[in-house]
Amino acid sequence: MKYSFAELTKNYQSSAVRDILSVIQQGDVISFAGGLPSDDFFPLEAVRDAYEKVFVSGKSSLQYGLTEGFTPLREAVQAVMLRKGIAAPLENIMLTTGSQQAIDLFSRVMLSPGDVVLTEDPTYLAALQVFRSYGAKVVAVNGDEFGMDADDLEEKIKEHQPKFVYVIPTFSNPDGKGWSSERRQKLLELSYKYNILILEDDPYGELKFSNEEVFQPIASMDHDRTHVLYTSTFSKTVVPALRTGWVTGPAEVMAMMTQGKQMTDLHSSSIDQQALYYIMRDFDLNGHIEILRREYYHRMTIMRDYLNKLDSGLFTWKEPKGGMFMWVQGGEELNVTNLLDAAVANGVAYVPGAPFYVNEPQLNTFRLNFSHSTPEKIKIGMDRLVSVLLNPATL
Ligand SMILES: Cc1ncc(COP(=O)(O)O)c(C=O)c1O
């Protein structure tokens, strides 16, 4: 049988990163490739206790729930956001199946084929997949370590009249970058000037390594609450398996997204949302996040110290101030996709940077995840990686 799929499925792309991951998940390979949080700190007891509480609370806990999600958890999320300076009314907060679903629902209600979305370059691959799946054209804005270049942004807004600008301003995936507050402010100013929405994706903001620098969400600067749609998640702070994220934004956009969600799945798992509510109520989540910050910082420093062994003229990287990723750039002629086989044969893996690019991919870049492997594994893996990168035969 020849299946005649919908026209828009022509835009579907398999995730190049997932394809790579499936190849390198073998034997003794130490992988810095996946974007995984550490299992070592998953609060197993707290999760188990929370589910117990859901089940003893009675049969009504198993009933259908609101599309917007379990109200007590939405209230807890409201308090979390308020601490970040985002004052969102409860009716504008929706729980989603991960922040991934928030990206999808927003795109679903905003994008028609041919519409333009502006992004950073490189950026989160699975968001690019979503935008393109609705037939949108993705246009990259130039940037540097402080965020999008404001002049290029303004020019591209004028040229393309985009539907929205998608950004991960706080410890981005893939490049770990944290935007300066000036660039955040500038993006917001331009979004007001040209009447354009911002989709602020903030899964990593809680994982900052120091309190010295403040990475204020752009949504917290949007005092009219008219221009920023903000999404975050419990995937990196509690566990990804609960598949619970949230989204807040302008009332009209939220109302439209709620309708979109009704069609998609009626509501996300209310058992999981209730469990998360008990975790937020009874578990010291802030203390837990402090542990993650400390441990991830420790792991990052180990990785950084190994990278320091590489000839600094040939490889460059920026030490991230939070999150889960380091982004490394090699010499002009280095092709890290070709080098991956040698690395895997030597028992270590990374993700080549190419799939994260919107424009011409820089084949000499790669992403390293420092959250998932233990310090011991990081040392062994980085020894292996450095030896591959420094071996002129493989270069
Ligand atoms: C930048 C970014 N946004 C969104 C997500 C989706 O996370 P989740 O759906 O688990 O909340 C991820 C996951 O890695 C991510 O890196």
GROMACS .gro file of C-alpha atoms and ligand atoms in nm:
model
  411
    1MET     CA    1   0.000   0.000   0.000
    2LYS     CA    2   0.127   0.343  -0.086
    3TYR     CA    3   0.046   0.579   0.198
    4SER     CA    4  -0.049   0.930   0.110
    5PHE     CA    5   0.065   1.141   0.402
    6ALA     CA    6  -0.045   1.498   0.467
    7GLU     CA    7   0.139   1.765   0.271
    8LEU     CA    8   0.302   1.911   0.583
    9THR     CA    9   0.472   1.582   0.670
   10LYS     CA   10   0.710   1.662   0.385
   11ASN     CA   11   0.868   1.902   0.631
   12TYR     CA   12   0.924   1.639   0.898
   13GLN     CA   13   1.289   1.566   0.971
   14SER     CA   14   1.432   1.292   1.185
   15SER     CA   15   1.654   1.431   1.461
   16ALA     CA   16   2.011   1.401   1.341
   17VAL     CA   17   2.120   1.394   1.704
   18ARG     CA   18   1.895   1.101   1.792
   19ASP     CA   19   2.024   0.919   1.486
   20ILE     CA   20   2.380   0.974   1.605
   21LEU     CA   21   2.293   0.866   1.959
   22SER     CA   22   2.153   0.537   1.839
   23VAL     CA   23   2.484   0.461   1.665
   24ILE     CA   24   2.707   0.544   1.958
   25GLN     CA   25   2.513   0.370   2.234
   26GLN     CA   26   2.739   0.073   2.236
   27GLY     CA   27   2.947  -0.117   2.488
   28ASP     CA   28   3.206   0.077   2.671
   29VAL     CA   29   3.167   0.410   2.495
   30ILE     CA   30   3.153   0.704   2.736
   31SER     CA   31   2.901   0.938   2.584
   32PHE     CA   32   2.905   1.314   2.621
   33ALA     CA   33   2.661   1.323   2.333
   34GLY     CA   34   2.311   1.302   2.486
   35GLY     CA   35   2.149   1.597   2.658
   36LEU     CA   36   2.070   1.404   2.972
   37PRO     CA   37   2.056   1.516   3.334
   38SER     CA   38   2.242   1.297   3.583
   39ASP     CA   39   2.056   0.989   3.711
   40ASP     CA   40   2.284   0.998   4.016
   41PHE     CA   41   2.075   1.272   4.174
   42PHE     CA   42   1.725   1.169   4.068
   43PRO     CA   43   1.514   1.203   4.385
   44LEU     CA   44   1.382   0.847   4.367
   45GLU     CA   45   1.246   0.837   4.723
   46ALA     CA   46   1.068   1.169   4.685
   47VAL     CA   47   0.911   1.058   4.358
   48ARG     CA   48   0.799   0.726   4.508
   49ASP     CA   49   0.653   0.900   4.817
   50ALA     CA   50   0.472   1.147   4.597
   51TYR     CA   51   0.303   0.875   4.391
   52GLU     CA   52   0.199   0.698   4.716
   53LYS     CA   53   0.032   1.020   4.822
   54VAL     CA   54  -0.151   1.047   4.491
   55PHE     CA   55  -0.289   0.695   4.526
   56VAL     CA   56  -0.394   0.724   4.890
   57SER     CA   57  -0.568   1.050   4.816
   58GLY     CA   58  -0.854   0.855   4.657
   59LYS     CA   59  -1.014   0.752   4.332
   60SER     CA   60  -1.089   1.108   4.224
   61SER     CA   61  -0.715   1.149   4.165
   62LEU     CA   62  -0.759   0.917   3.867
   63GLN     CA   63  -1.029   1.124   3.697
   64TYR     CA   64  -0.995   1.344   3.386
   65GLY     CA   65  -0.861   1.688   3.469
   66LEU     CA   66  -0.849   2.042   3.333
   67THR     CA   67  -0.670   2.107   3.003
   68GLU     CA   68  -0.465   2.375   3.179
   69GLY     CA   69  -0.346   2.117   3.430
   70PHE     CA   70  -0.374   2.030   3.800
   71THR     CA   71  -0.453   2.360   3.974
   72PRO     CA   72  -0.239   2.316   4.290
   73LEU     CA   73   0.066   2.246   4.073
   74ARG     CA   74  -0.013   2.549   3.858
   75GLU     CA   75  -0.021   2.754   4.178
   76ALA     CA   76   0.318   2.613   4.278
   77VAL     CA   77   0.455   2.699   3.932
   78GLN     CA   78   0.310   3.049   3.967
   79ALA     CA   79   0.509   3.095   4.289
   80VAL     CA   80   0.828   2.963   4.122
   81MET     CA   81   0.789   3.212   3.838
   82LEU     CA   82   0.713   3.497   4.075
   83ARG     CA   83   1.049   3.437   4.241
   84LYS     CA   84   1.204   3.488   3.896
   85GLY     CA   85   1.013   3.813   3.857
   86ILE     CA   86   0.743   3.676   3.625
   87ALA     CA   87   0.406   3.775   3.765
   88ALA     CA   88   0.170   3.548   3.572
   89PRO     CA   89  -0.200   3.524   3.654
   90LEU     CA   90  -0.305   3.167   3.726
   91GLU     CA   91  -0.542   3.155   3.429
   92ASN     CA   92  -0.245   3.219   3.197
   93ILE     CA   93  -0.038   2.925   3.324
   94MET     CA   94  -0.075   2.592   3.149
   95LEU     CA   95   0.099   2.264   3.228
   96THR     CA   96   0.228   2.078   2.926
   97THR     CA   97   0.387   1.747   2.837
   98GLY     CA   98   0.738   1.884   2.873
   99SER     CA   99   0.835   2.224   2.744
  100GLN     CA  100   0.865   2.051   2.407
  101GLN     CA  101   0.486   2.045   2.389
  102ALA     CA  102   0.471   2.415   2.471
  103ILE     CA  103   0.698   2.485   2.173
  104ASP     CA  104   0.477   2.269   1.956
  105LEU     CA  105   0.145   2.418   2.074
  106PHE     CA  106   0.268   2.773   2.033
  107SER     CA  107   0.392   2.694   1.683
  108ARG     CA  108   0.066   2.519   1.602
  109VAL     CA  109  -0.140   2.827   1.683
  110MET     CA  110   0.101   3.084   1.537
  111LEU     CA  111   0.255   2.940   1.224
  112SER     CA  112   0.114   2.903   0.876
  113PRO     CA  113   0.324   2.761   0.591
  114GLY     CA  114   0.568   3.025   0.469
  115ASP     CA  115   0.577   3.220   0.798
  116VAL     CA  116   0.920   3.309   0.930
  117VAL     CA  117   1.068   3.232   1.272
  118LEU     CA  118   1.390   3.404   1.375
  119THR     CA  119   1.633   3.202   1.587
  120GLU     CA  120   1.985   3.199   1.720
  121ASP     CA  121   2.241   2.995   1.530
  122PRO     CA  122   2.317   2.730   1.652
  123THR     CA  123   1.997   2.652   1.839
  124TYR     CA  124   1.787   2.369   1.983
  125LEU     CA  125   1.738   2.116   1.711
  126ALA     CA  126   1.398   1.984   1.825
  127ALA     CA  127   1.256   2.337   1.814
  128LEU     CA  128   1.376   2.374   1.455
  129GLN     CA  129   1.205   2.043   1.374
  130VAL     CA  130   0.878   2.178   1.517
  131PHE     CA  131   0.888   2.513   1.336
  132ARG     CA  132   0.964   2.344   1.006
  133SER     CA  133   0.694   2.081   1.059
  134TYR     CA  134   0.436   2.361   1.032
  135GLY     CA  135   0.591   2.480   0.707
  136ALA     CA  136   0.769   2.779   0.863
  137LYS     CA  137   1.092   2.915   0.730
  138VAL     CA  138   1.363   2.951   0.993
  139VAL     CA  139   1.598   3.248   0.957
  140ALA     CA  140   1.904   3.277   1.180
  141VAL     CA  141   2.009   3.602   1.343
  142ASN     CA  142   2.380   3.669   1.391
  143GLY     CA  143   2.504   3.670   1.745
  144ASP     CA  144   2.799   3.640   1.977
  145GLU     CA  145   2.856   3.519   2.331
  146PHE     CA  146   2.625   3.792   2.470
  147GLY     CA  147   2.322   3.705   2.259
  148MET     CA  148   2.165   3.813   1.932
  149ASP     CA  149   2.323   4.105   1.749
  150ALA     CA  150   2.064   4.381   1.784
  151ASP     CA  151   2.135   4.544   1.445
  152ASP     CA  152   2.109   4.217   1.256
  153LEU     CA  153   1.796   4.130   1.452
  154GLU     CA  154   1.629   4.457   1.359
  155GLU     CA  155   1.729   4.419   0.997
  156LYS     CA  156   1.592   4.065   0.980
  157ILE     CA  157   1.272   4.166   1.154
  158LYS     CA  158   1.221   4.439   0.893
  159GLU     CA  159   1.311   4.210   0.605
  160HIS     CA  160   1.109   3.903   0.707
  161GLN     CA  161   0.832   4.022   0.941
  162PRO     CA  162   0.867   3.706   1.145
  163LYS     CA  163   0.584   3.556   1.347
  164PHE     CA  164   0.811   3.527   1.647
  165VAL     CA  165   1.169   3.514   1.767
  166TYR     CA  166   1.273   3.191   1.941
  167VAL     CA  167   1.551   3.220   2.199
  168ILE     CA  168   1.718   3.017   2.475
  169PRO     CA  169   1.885   3.308   2.653
  170THR     CA  170   1.996   3.125   2.968
  171PHE     CA  171   2.255   2.848   2.924
  172SER     CA  172   2.148   2.748   2.578
  173ASN     CA  173   2.133   2.408   2.422
  174PRO     CA  174   2.366   2.355   2.241
  175ASP     CA  175   2.623   2.626   2.316
  176GLY     CA  176   2.574   2.695   2.688
  177LYS     CA  177   2.563   3.070   2.631
  178GLY     CA  178   2.398   3.314   2.875
  179TRP     CA  179   2.275   3.639   2.724
  180SER     CA  180   2.370   3.974   2.877
  181SER     CA  181   2.086   4.177   3.023
  182GLU     CA  182   2.141   4.449   2.759
  183ARG     CA  183   2.074   4.202   2.478
  184ARG     CA  184   1.766   4.069   2.656
  185GLN     CA  185   1.636   4.423   2.696
  186LYS     CA  186   1.715   4.505   2.334
  187LEU     CA  187   1.527   4.202   2.203
  188LEU     CA  188   1.227   4.298   2.413
  189GLU     CA  189   1.243   4.659   2.290
  190LEU     CA  190   1.247   4.544   1.929
  191SER     CA  191   0.961   4.304   1.989
  192TYR     CA  192   0.756   4.601   2.114
  193LYS     CA  193   0.872   4.829   1.834
  194TYR     CA  194   0.776   4.584   1.560
  195ASN     CA  195   0.497   4.400   1.738
  196ILE     CA  196   0.657   4.060   1.734
  197LEU     CA  197   0.627   3.784   1.990
  198ILE     CA  198   0.922   3.622   2.166
  199LEU     CA  199   0.925   3.253   2.255
  200GLU     CA  200   1.158   3.229   2.554
  201ASP     CA  201   1.263   2.870   2.618
  202ASP     CA  202   1.415   2.837   2.965
  203PRO     CA  203   1.479   2.477   3.066
  204TYR     CA  204   1.824   2.543   3.215
  205GLY     CA  205   1.787   2.873   3.403
  206GLU     CA  206   1.775   2.703   3.745
  207LEU     CA  207   2.108   2.531   3.682
  208LYS     CA  208   2.331   2.833   3.729
  209PHE     CA  209   2.668   2.787   3.892
  210SER     CA  210   2.693   3.110   4.084
  211ASN     CA  211   2.462   3.373   4.223
  212GLU     CA  212   2.694   3.655   4.127
  213GLU     CA  213   2.546   3.714   3.786
  214VAL     CA  214   2.172   3.744   3.737
  215PHE     CA  215   2.017   3.599   3.422
  216GLN     CA  216   1.678   3.761   3.434
  217PRO     CA  217   1.415   3.596   3.217
  218ILE     CA  218   1.304   3.822   2.933
  219ALA     CA  219   0.946   3.744   3.039
  220SER     CA  220   1.012   3.917   3.372
  221MET     CA  221   1.096   4.239   3.185
  222ASP     CA  222   0.775   4.222   2.980
  223HIS     CA  223   0.571   4.421   3.230
  224ASP     CA  224   0.261   4.441   3.009
  225ARG     CA  225   0.277   4.060   2.966
  226THR     CA  226   0.194   4.104   2.598
  227HIS     CA  227   0.505   4.006   2.404
  228VAL     CA  228   0.674   3.706   2.564
  229LEU     CA  229   0.567   3.347   2.580
  230TYR     CA  230   0.777   3.177   2.846
  231THR     CA  231   0.824   2.804   2.887
  232SER     CA  232   1.017   2.598   3.139
  233THR     CA  233   1.019   2.244   3.270
  234PHE     CA  234   1.071   2.005   3.560
  235SER     CA  235   1.283   1.781   3.333
  236LYS     CA  236   1.616   1.922   3.445
  237THR     CA  237   1.535   1.994   3.810
  238VAL     CA  238   1.324   1.690   3.909
  239VAL     CA  239   1.317   1.418   3.640
  240PRO     CA  240   1.245   1.419   3.267
  241ALA     CA  241   1.029   1.105   3.288
  242LEU     CA  242   0.748   1.302   3.452
  243ARG     CA  243   0.720   1.487   3.121
  244THR     CA  244   0.592   1.801   3.285
  245GLY     CA  245   0.665   2.152   3.173
  246TRP     CA  246   0.469   2.475   3.176
  247VAL     CA  247   0.401   2.779   2.967
  248THR     CA  248   0.276   3.129   3.034
  249GLY     CA  249   0.211   3.426   2.810
  250PRO     CA  250  -0.044   3.677   2.688
  251ALA     CA  251  -0.402   3.581   2.774
  252GLU     CA  252  -0.522   3.555   2.414
  253VAL     CA  253  -0.231   3.337   2.310
  254MET     CA  254  -0.282   3.110   2.610
  255ALA     CA  255  -0.653   3.075   2.528
  256MET     CA  256  -0.568   2.970   2.174
  257MET     CA  257  -0.303   2.726   2.294
  258THR     CA  258  -0.550   2.575   2.540
  259GLN     CA  259  -0.780   2.499   2.248
  260GLY     CA  260  -0.485   2.351   2.063
  261LYS     CA  261  -0.406   2.132   2.359
  262GLN     CA  262  -0.765   2.012   2.386
  263MET     CA  263  -0.730   1.874   2.035
  264THR     CA  264  -0.386   1.729   2.101
  265ASP     CA  265  -0.435   1.537   2.425
  266LEU     CA  266  -0.720   1.692   2.636
  267HIS     CA  267  -0.466   1.736   2.916
  268SER     CA  268  -0.126   1.605   3.020
  269SER     CA  269  -0.105   1.321   3.273
  270SER     CA  270  -0.275   1.441   3.588
  271ILE     CA  271  -0.123   1.161   3.797
  272ASP     CA  272   0.222   1.292   3.714
  273GLN     CA  273   0.114   1.649   3.784
  274GLN     CA  274  -0.030   1.550   4.121
  275ALA     CA  275   0.291   1.367   4.207
  276LEU     CA  276   0.488   1.677   4.117
  277TYR     CA  277   0.263   1.884   4.337
  278TYR     CA  278   0.349   1.662   4.637
  279ILE     CA  279   0.717   1.680   4.545
  280MET     CA  280   0.699   2.059   4.542
  281ARG     CA  281   0.507   2.060   4.870
  282ASP     CA  282   0.701   1.804   5.072
  283PHE     CA  283   1.047   1.773   4.918
  284ASP     CA  284   1.321   2.032   4.950
  285LEU     CA  285   1.338   2.105   4.579
  286ASN     CA  286   1.544   2.420   4.625
  287GLY     CA  287   1.799   2.224   4.830
  288HIS     CA  288   1.799   1.960   4.556
  289ILE     CA  289   1.863   2.222   4.287
  290GLU     CA  290   2.154   2.355   4.496
  291ILE     CA  291   2.307   2.005   4.488
  292LEU     CA  292   2.262   1.987   4.110
  293ARG     CA  293   2.423   2.327   4.065
  294ARG     CA  294   2.723   2.230   4.276
  295GLU     CA  295   2.771   1.888   4.120
  296TYR     CA  296   2.721   2.001   3.761
  297TYR     CA  297   2.969   2.282   3.821
  298HIS     CA  298   3.218   2.028   3.955
  299ARG     CA  299   3.169   1.806   3.649
  300MET     CA  300   3.202   2.102   3.415
  301THR     CA  301   3.532   2.206   3.576
  302ILE     CA  302   3.675   1.858   3.524
  303MET     CA  303   3.581   1.870   3.159
  304ARG     CA  304   3.713   2.225   3.126
  305ASP     CA  305   4.049   2.128   3.278
  306TYR     CA  306   4.090   1.854   3.019
  307LEU     CA  307   3.996   2.093   2.741
  308ASN     CA  308   4.269   2.321   2.871
  309LYS     CA  309   4.515   2.052   2.768
  310LEU     CA  310   4.423   2.110   2.406
  311ASP     CA  311   4.635   2.358   2.218
  312SER     CA  312   4.448   2.680   2.288
  313GLY     CA  313   4.531   2.814   1.945
  314LEU     CA  314   4.348   2.527   1.778
  315PHE     CA  315   4.041   2.477   1.997
  316THR     CA  316   3.825   2.743   2.155
  317TRP     CA  317   3.539   2.721   2.402
  318LYS     CA  318   3.367   2.937   2.659
  319GLU     CA  319   3.322   2.820   3.013
  320PRO     CA  320   2.945   2.801   3.066
  321LYS     CA  321   2.791   2.971   3.369
  322GLY     CA  322   2.524   2.705   3.408
  323GLY     CA  323   2.325   2.440   3.224
  324MET     CA  324   2.454   2.110   3.093
  325PHE     CA  325   2.666   2.180   2.784
  326MET     CA  326   3.005   2.294   2.661
  327TRP     CA  327   3.049   2.398   2.302
  328VAL     CA  328   3.390   2.353   2.142
  329GLN     CA  329   3.523   2.488   1.815
  330GLY     CA  330   3.826   2.336   1.646
  331GLY     CA  331   4.056   2.459   1.371
  332GLU     CA  332   3.912   2.553   1.032
  333GLU     CA  333   3.992   2.221   0.861
  334LEU     CA  334   3.868   1.999   1.143
  335ASN     CA  335   3.559   1.799   1.048
  336VAL     CA  336   3.426   1.653   1.371
  337THR     CA  337   3.161   1.445   1.196
  338ASN     CA  338   3.438   1.254   1.020
  339LEU     CA  339   3.631   1.234   1.346
  340LEU     CA  340   3.338   1.081   1.538
  341ASP     CA  341   3.414   0.726   1.420
  342ALA     CA  342   3.769   0.755   1.554
  343ALA     CA  343   3.638   0.893   1.883
  344VAL     CA  344   3.381   0.614   1.921
  345ALA     CA  345   3.647   0.356   1.834
  346ASN     CA  346   3.851   0.513   2.114
  347GLY     CA  347   3.554   0.478   2.353
  348VAL     CA  348   3.414   0.830   2.368
  349ALA     CA  349   3.137   1.019   2.191
  350TYR     CA  350   3.019   1.378   2.141
  351VAL     CA  351   2.761   1.539   1.918
  352PRO     CA  352   2.889   1.719   1.610
  353GLY     CA  353   2.760   2.076   1.601
  354ALA     CA  354   2.639   2.067   1.241
  355PRO     CA  355   2.274   1.962   1.302
  356PHE     CA  356   2.217   2.257   1.536
  357TYR     CA  357   2.288   2.514   1.266
  358VAL     CA  358   2.026   2.696   1.066
  359ASN     CA  359   2.273   2.848   0.821
  360GLU     CA  360   2.583   2.687   0.680
  361PRO     CA  361   2.692   2.440   0.951
  362GLN     CA  362   3.030   2.489   1.113
  363LEU     CA  363   3.176   2.141   1.076
  364ASN     CA  364   3.450   2.209   1.330
  365THR     CA  365   3.213   2.249   1.628
  366PHE     CA  366   3.086   1.992   1.876
  367ARG     CA  367   2.877   1.976   2.192
  368LEU     CA  368   2.983   1.806   2.512
  369ASN     CA  369   2.736   1.721   2.787
  370PHE     CA  370   2.891   1.735   3.134
  371SER     CA  371   2.586   1.661   3.351
  372HIS     CA  372   2.527   1.295   3.280
  373SER     CA  373   2.862   1.120   3.330
  374THR     CA  374   3.013   1.076   3.677
  375PRO     CA  375   3.338   1.266   3.752
  376GLU     CA  376   3.531   0.939   3.711
  377LYS     CA  377   3.374   0.872   3.372
  378ILE     CA  378   3.437   1.230   3.264
  379LYS     CA  379   3.806   1.187   3.343
  380ILE     CA  380   3.834   0.862   3.145
  381GLY     CA  381   3.621   0.994   2.859
  382MET     CA  382   3.809   1.323   2.834
  383ASP     CA  383   4.143   1.141   2.836
  384ARG     CA  384   4.017   0.943   2.538
  385LEU     CA  385   3.876   1.248   2.365
  386VAL     CA  386   4.184   1.463   2.411
  387SER     CA  387   4.402   1.186   2.272
  388VAL     CA  388   4.183   1.161   1.960
  389LEU     CA  389   4.175   1.538   1.912
  390LEU     CA  390   4.549   1.573   1.961
  391ASN     CA  391   4.643   1.283   1.737
  392PRO     CA  392   4.757   1.443   1.415
  393ALA     CA  393   4.680   1.121   1.227
  394THR     CA  394   4.310   1.162   1.296
  395LEU     CA  395   4.320   1.537   1.230
  396LIG     C1  396   1.639   2.407   2.479
  396LIG     C2  397   1.542   2.299   2.513
  396LIG     N1  398   1.410   2.325   2.509
  396LIG     C3  399   1.319   2.232   2.538
  396LIG     C4  400   1.356   2.104   2.576
  396LIG     C5  401   1.248   2.004   2.603
  396LIG     O1  402   1.250   1.958   2.735
  396LIG     P1  403   1.125   1.889   2.802
  396LIG     O2  404   1.023   1.860   2.698
  396LIG     O3  405   1.178   1.766   2.866
  396LIG     O4  406   1.074   1.987   2.902
  396LIG     C6  407   1.492   2.071   2.582
  396LIG     C7  408   1.535   1.935   2.616
  396LIG     O5  409   1.647   1.897   2.616
  396LIG     C8  410   1.587   2.172   2.550
  396LIG     O6  411   1.719   2.149   2.552
   0.00000   0.00000   0.00000
